[in-house]
Amino acid sequence: MLRNYFKIAWRNLWKKKIYTSINILGLGIGMACCLLIAIYVQDELSYDKYHTNTNRIYRVVHAETYGEDLKNTAPPAPGEFAVWGNAPVGPALRADFPEVEEVVQFSGRADILLRYGDKNFQEEGIFFADAAVFDLFSWKFIAGNPKTALEDPYSIVLPESTAKKYFGEENPIGKTLEGSSAPGRANAGNYRVTGVIEDIPENSHFNFPALLSMNTFRKSREDIFDMWGYVDFYTYLLVSENFSIEAFEKKIPDFITRRRGISPDSKYTIALEPLSDVYLKSEAGRQPGDTGSLPNIYIFSLIGLFILAIACINFMNLSTARSLERAREVGIRKTVGAARKNLIFQFLSESVLIVTFAAFLALFFVFIALPFVADLTEKNFRSVDLFNWQSALVYLCIIFGLGLLSGIYPAMVLSGFKPALILKGISNTHTKGAALRKGLVIFQFSLSIILIIGTCIVFTQMGYLLDKDLGFDREQMLVIDYNYDGRVNNKIETLKNTFNHLPEISSVAAARTVPGSYFPNAGTTIESQEGTMALNVPAIYEVDVDFIHHFDLELAAGRAYSRDFPVDTIQSLVINEATARLYGYSNPGDIIGKRFQQWGREGKVIGVVKDFNYLSLHQNIEPLTLRLAPSECRYLTLKVTTSDLPAAIARIKDVWTHAVPHRPFLYKFLDEDFNRQYQADFRFRKLFTIFSCLAIFIACLGLFGLASYTAEQRTKEIGIRKVLGASVTNVVMLLSKDFIKLVVIAIVIASPLAWYAMTRWLEDFAYRIELQWWMFTLAGIAAITIALLTVSGQSIKAATTNPVKSLRTE
């Protein structure tokens, strides 16, 4: 019997090649998309799960509120916490809470120039770490002793790839790397290699090219390890098996009061984040590495389900539409004694067979597409990861599950035919099935239209991010990174003058940071309108005298730094408008001349620049102070005016190599570097667009199949209408209008759902577009156009068929 079922199934599939191809291709693409999305989502969800004690590791996050009425201040929101915090909190937690078994702290990220022989590289994102770091984190040692590797000052542990970069196949243990200073953390010195570990897995919330011993940092700045107000540390805890985070959080207020005391100027608190949550769920600022987006995970998961649902709907629609062709077969089988359960099993077997073919096709698609998706997502996906017994088991379950899900309704419909009526040529199943098919078409096109609208809005928002006026000049700004090198800062004016004499350069400025890069915060006291000194902690840019004019920052009040006022270097401060508002001045001019204190400097506010977006447009403009400190700079920024950039870069490199031979020429363009903040957003746009197009394509496949079947069933009617004088246009409209009505209904259903979903997505951006009616209208027109193009091909073919032939063959 089973052999007979599969033989009949194979004959039916082979007989109707077009419908079989549509079903298998649609299901294959749908399953491939789901598999690719599942691989991506699984990778995102796997971050930091490779550690042995993942469930027992927590990260400390810090929040500090400033103001007058601190007692009545609301608890900080998750987004007001920062991962970056003070050093004393770690040992204090270890001492006061027996459930805290171990504390590990990192400091960084530091960028250090390392040399070995004639090889030198500026390594970015090096961390200083406690010696116990390998007790918490499961980073596997290749060489060295994990217990002692980071005990001594100036010891360094390298990942395998970094070790090979400097030492090749040599044994690096005991060898020395010459290192530059780590500003604010350690002086230059020789670092002895004490360990080599396997490269950090990509699914880690932070990565590093090397780890330096925390005692290196401690040796140069012992005092800050006892300062609750100095922030430069990331603190991780290993807790006991029976740890309760709820019970722990209740003890935090007493702990803060006991250890740090009560401050009249600020209110400080901490919270814990489970390690397994820090990549996708943390909203805290100052992250040590990249973070993911849980909403994007939900969106991609929904898209995967949408695509699979659309593919399954195609199968159900075409199966029920063709049910009348199998009616006589069912009638004969029932007449000779076949039970309904046997017929259901038969048709489900056919469904599983189709899904099996589609599954193999999906695997082929995945194998072809995986390298492209890996490149697009910047992840290391491998085809070999798909072929293991766990994946095979899951895939088999999916095949049978989809086969049953897609085939159950067609099987119930076909097996329910009454043999007496069917053999007489009477059936009322056509009208019942038609209503369901229309509902399913509306449903799948509603999903497709939601994706069309979403794609339109995503593209518009990304274009807005790129085109928005940020309030500063970022075009053709070449940024040279010399990493705070004192020898460069000592001759910075000479360098600037040399570059200014190049015809390709119109202006030059130096700064500790540039928009889009790292910056610290500084405790800053400014005189309030009442005459009292108010403390806040705005961001700080340390700049040279030319920075404001070089970046074309507009002044809202006062003046910029000037060489005409030498006293600016010791007693002047420029701020932005957001800082003026922070201290209670709605009119920027009112803060000019007010007293300030910041990092040991006292003087008066001399200028207020208009707010500019030095942060990503995901964030509002935050308070910022611009402190004149040319000796603290890291970057040299050159405004390039020529269109021949390669030639200009070559000349700039020649000047740099001659003037600063000990520093590599490391450069970037500011606009490209600033836009890297949106790298995840652009990646999301590409993935969203690709999968949306595939979903629409699958929906069109189903519509094409239904249009073909409808035209085939109405061949005789079309022939009669043409004999009676109907034009090709009349026939095309006749066959198309029913489908267009369904698409219009889908537009009405999809538009409010898309509006709600995309409004929520846009909430992640502080600066965002407003949803406009034309976006939904454009998506609706696109959907109707796509449907018309899909249906009209078959409609035109039917309309242009010779009526004599169609009437004779019918």
Coordinates of C-alpha atoms in Angstrom, one line a residue, residues 8-204:
I8 CA 0.6 7.6 -7.3
A9 CA 2.2 10.6 -5.6
W10 CA 5.2 10.5 -7.9
R11 CA 2.9 10.2 -11.0
N12 CA 0.8 13.2 -9.9
L13 CA 3.9 15.3 -9.2
W14 CA 5.4 14.4 -12.5
K15 CA 2.2 15.0 -14.4
K16 CA 1.8 18.5 -13.1
K17 CA 5.3 19.8 -13.4
I18 CA 4.5 23.5 -13.1
Y19 CA 2.6 23.2 -9.9
T20 CA 5.1 20.7 -8.5
S21 CA 8.0 23.1 -9.3
I22 CA 6.2 26.0 -7.7
N23 CA 5.5 24.0 -4.6
I24 CA 9.0 22.6 -4.2
L25 CA 10.7 25.9 -5.2
G26 CA 8.6 28.0 -2.8
L27 CA 9.0 25.6 0.1
G28 CA 12.7 25.2 -0.7
I29 CA 13.4 28.9 -0.6
G30 CA 11.2 29.3 2.5
M31 CA 13.0 26.5 4.4
A32 CA 16.4 27.8 3.2
C33 CA 15.6 31.3 4.5
C34 CA 14.4 29.9 7.8
L35 CA 17.5 27.9 8.2
L36 CA 19.8 30.9 7.4
I37 CA 17.8 33.1 9.8
A38 CA 17.9 30.3 12.5
I39 CA 21.7 30.0 12.1
Y40 CA 22.1 33.8 12.5
V41 CA 19.7 34.0 15.5
Q42 CA 21.3 31.0 17.2
D43 CA 24.7 32.6 16.8
E44 CA 23.4 35.8 18.4
L45 CA 21.8 33.9 21.2
S46 CA 25.0 31.9 21.9
Y47 CA 27.1 34.9 23.0
D48 CA 29.2 34.1 26.2
K49 CA 27.5 30.7 26.6
Y50 CA 30.8 28.9 26.1
H51 CA 32.2 29.7 29.6
T52 CA 32.0 26.8 32.1
N53 CA 30.4 29.1 34.7
T54 CA 28.3 31.3 32.5
N55 CA 25.2 31.0 34.7
R56 CA 27.3 32.1 37.8
I57 CA 29.0 35.1 36.3
Y58 CA 27.5 38.6 36.7
R59 CA 28.7 42.0 35.6
V60 CA 28.5 45.1 37.8
V61 CA 27.0 48.2 36.3
H62 CA 27.0 51.7 37.9
A63 CA 24.8 54.7 37.9
E64 CA 25.3 58.1 39.5
T65 CA 22.7 60.8 39.7
Y66 CA 23.6 64.5 40.3
G67 CA 21.2 67.2 41.5
E68 CA 19.8 69.0 44.5
D69 CA 16.8 66.9 45.7
L70 CA 18.6 63.5 45.7
K71 CA 16.4 61.9 48.3
N72 CA 13.4 62.1 46.0
T73 CA 15.3 61.1 42.8
A74 CA 13.7 58.2 41.0
P75 CA 15.8 55.0 40.7
P76 CA 18.0 55.1 37.5
A77 CA 16.5 53.5 34.4
P78 CA 18.5 50.6 32.8
G79 CA 19.8 53.0 30.1
E80 CA 21.3 55.3 32.8
F81 CA 23.7 52.7 34.1
A82 CA 27.2 52.3 32.7
V83 CA 29.5 49.3 32.6
W84 CA 32.5 51.5 33.2
G85 CA 33.0 52.1 36.9
N86 CA 35.3 52.4 39.8
A87 CA 37.9 50.0 41.2
P88 CA 37.0 49.8 45.0
V89 CA 33.6 48.3 44.4
G90 CA 35.0 44.9 43.3
P91 CA 37.1 44.1 46.5
A92 CA 34.3 45.6 48.7
L93 CA 31.8 43.2 47.2
R94 CA 34.1 40.3 47.7
A95 CA 34.7 41.2 51.3
D96 CA 31.1 42.0 52.2
F97 CA 29.2 39.2 50.5
P98 CA 30.0 35.5 51.1
E99 CA 28.0 34.6 48.0
V100 CA 30.6 36.4 45.9
E101 CA 33.3 33.8 45.4
E102 CA 35.6 35.7 43.0
V103 CA 36.0 39.2 41.6
V104 CA 37.8 40.0 38.3
Q105 CA 38.3 43.5 37.0
F106 CA 39.5 44.8 33.6
S107 CA 40.7 48.2 32.8
G108 CA 40.8 49.6 29.3
R109 CA 40.4 49.7 26.5
A110 CA 43.9 50.8 25.8
D111 CA 45.6 51.2 22.4
I112 CA 49.3 50.3 22.6
L113 CA 52.0 50.2 20.0
L114 CA 53.9 46.9 20.4
R115 CA 57.2 46.0 18.7
Y116 CA 59.2 42.9 18.3
G117 CA 62.3 43.3 16.1
D118 CA 61.2 45.1 12.9
K119 CA 57.5 44.2 13.5
N120 CA 55.4 46.9 15.1
F121 CA 51.6 47.2 15.2
Q122 CA 49.2 49.5 17.1
E123 CA 47.0 47.0 19.0
E124 CA 43.6 48.4 19.7
G125 CA 41.4 47.3 22.6
I126 CA 44.0 45.8 25.0
F127 CA 42.7 45.3 28.5
F128 CA 44.5 45.2 31.8
A129 CA 43.2 42.2 33.8
D130 CA 43.4 40.7 37.3
A131 CA 45.4 37.5 37.6
A132 CA 42.2 35.5 38.5
V133 CA 40.7 36.3 35.1
F134 CA 41.2 32.7 33.8
D135 CA 39.3 31.3 36.9
L136 CA 36.2 33.1 35.7
F137 CA 36.4 33.0 31.9
S138 CA 37.0 29.7 30.0
W139 CA 39.7 30.9 27.7
K140 CA 41.9 27.9 26.9
F141 CA 45.7 28.1 27.5
I142 CA 48.0 26.8 24.8
A143 CA 51.2 27.8 26.7
G144 CA 51.9 29.2 30.1
N145 CA 50.4 28.8 33.6
P146 CA 46.9 30.4 33.9
K147 CA 47.3 30.8 37.6
T148 CA 50.4 33.0 37.5
A149 CA 50.4 34.4 33.9
L150 CA 49.1 37.8 34.9
E151 CA 50.6 38.2 38.4
D152 CA 53.7 40.2 37.7
P153 CA 53.9 43.7 36.4
Y154 CA 54.6 44.0 32.7
S155 CA 53.4 40.5 31.9
I156 CA 51.3 39.9 28.8
V157 CA 49.1 37.1 27.6
L158 CA 48.5 36.8 23.8
P159 CA 45.8 35.1 21.8
E160 CA 47.2 32.7 19.3
S161 CA 46.7 34.9 16.3
T162 CA 48.5 37.8 17.9
A163 CA 51.4 35.6 19.0
K164 CA 51.8 34.3 15.4
K165 CA 51.7 37.9 14.1
Y166 CA 54.8 38.8 16.1
F167 CA 56.7 35.5 16.6
G168 CA 55.6 33.2 13.7
E169 CA 56.3 29.6 14.7
E170 CA 58.7 30.6 17.5
N171 CA 57.8 29.8 21.1
P172 CA 56.7 33.2 22.4
I173 CA 56.9 32.3 26.1
G174 CA 59.5 34.4 27.9
K175 CA 60.1 36.7 24.9
T176 CA 59.7 40.4 25.2
L177 CA 57.5 42.9 23.4
E178 CA 58.4 46.6 23.6
G179 CA 55.3 48.6 24.3
S180 CA 54.4 52.3 24.2
S181 CA 52.7 53.9 27.2
A182 CA 49.0 53.3 27.8
P183 CA 47.7 56.8 28.5
G184 CA 46.5 57.2 32.1
R185 CA 47.2 53.6 32.8
A186 CA 50.9 52.5 32.4
N187 CA 54.2 53.8 31.3
A188 CA 56.1 52.5 28.3
G189 CA 58.0 49.3 29.0
N190 CA 59.0 45.8 28.0
Y191 CA 56.2 43.3 28.3
R192 CA 57.2 39.7 28.9
V193 CA 55.0 37.0 27.3
T194 CA 53.8 34.7 30.0
G195 CA 51.0 32.9 28.2
V196 CA 49.3 32.1 24.9
I197 CA 45.6 31.3 24.7
E198 CA 43.3 30.2 21.9
D199 CA 41.7 33.0 20.0
I200 CA 38.7 34.4 21.8
P201 CA 35.5 32.9 20.3
E202 CA 33.7 35.3 18.0
N203 CA 30.5 34.9 20.1
S204 CA 32.0 36.9 23.0

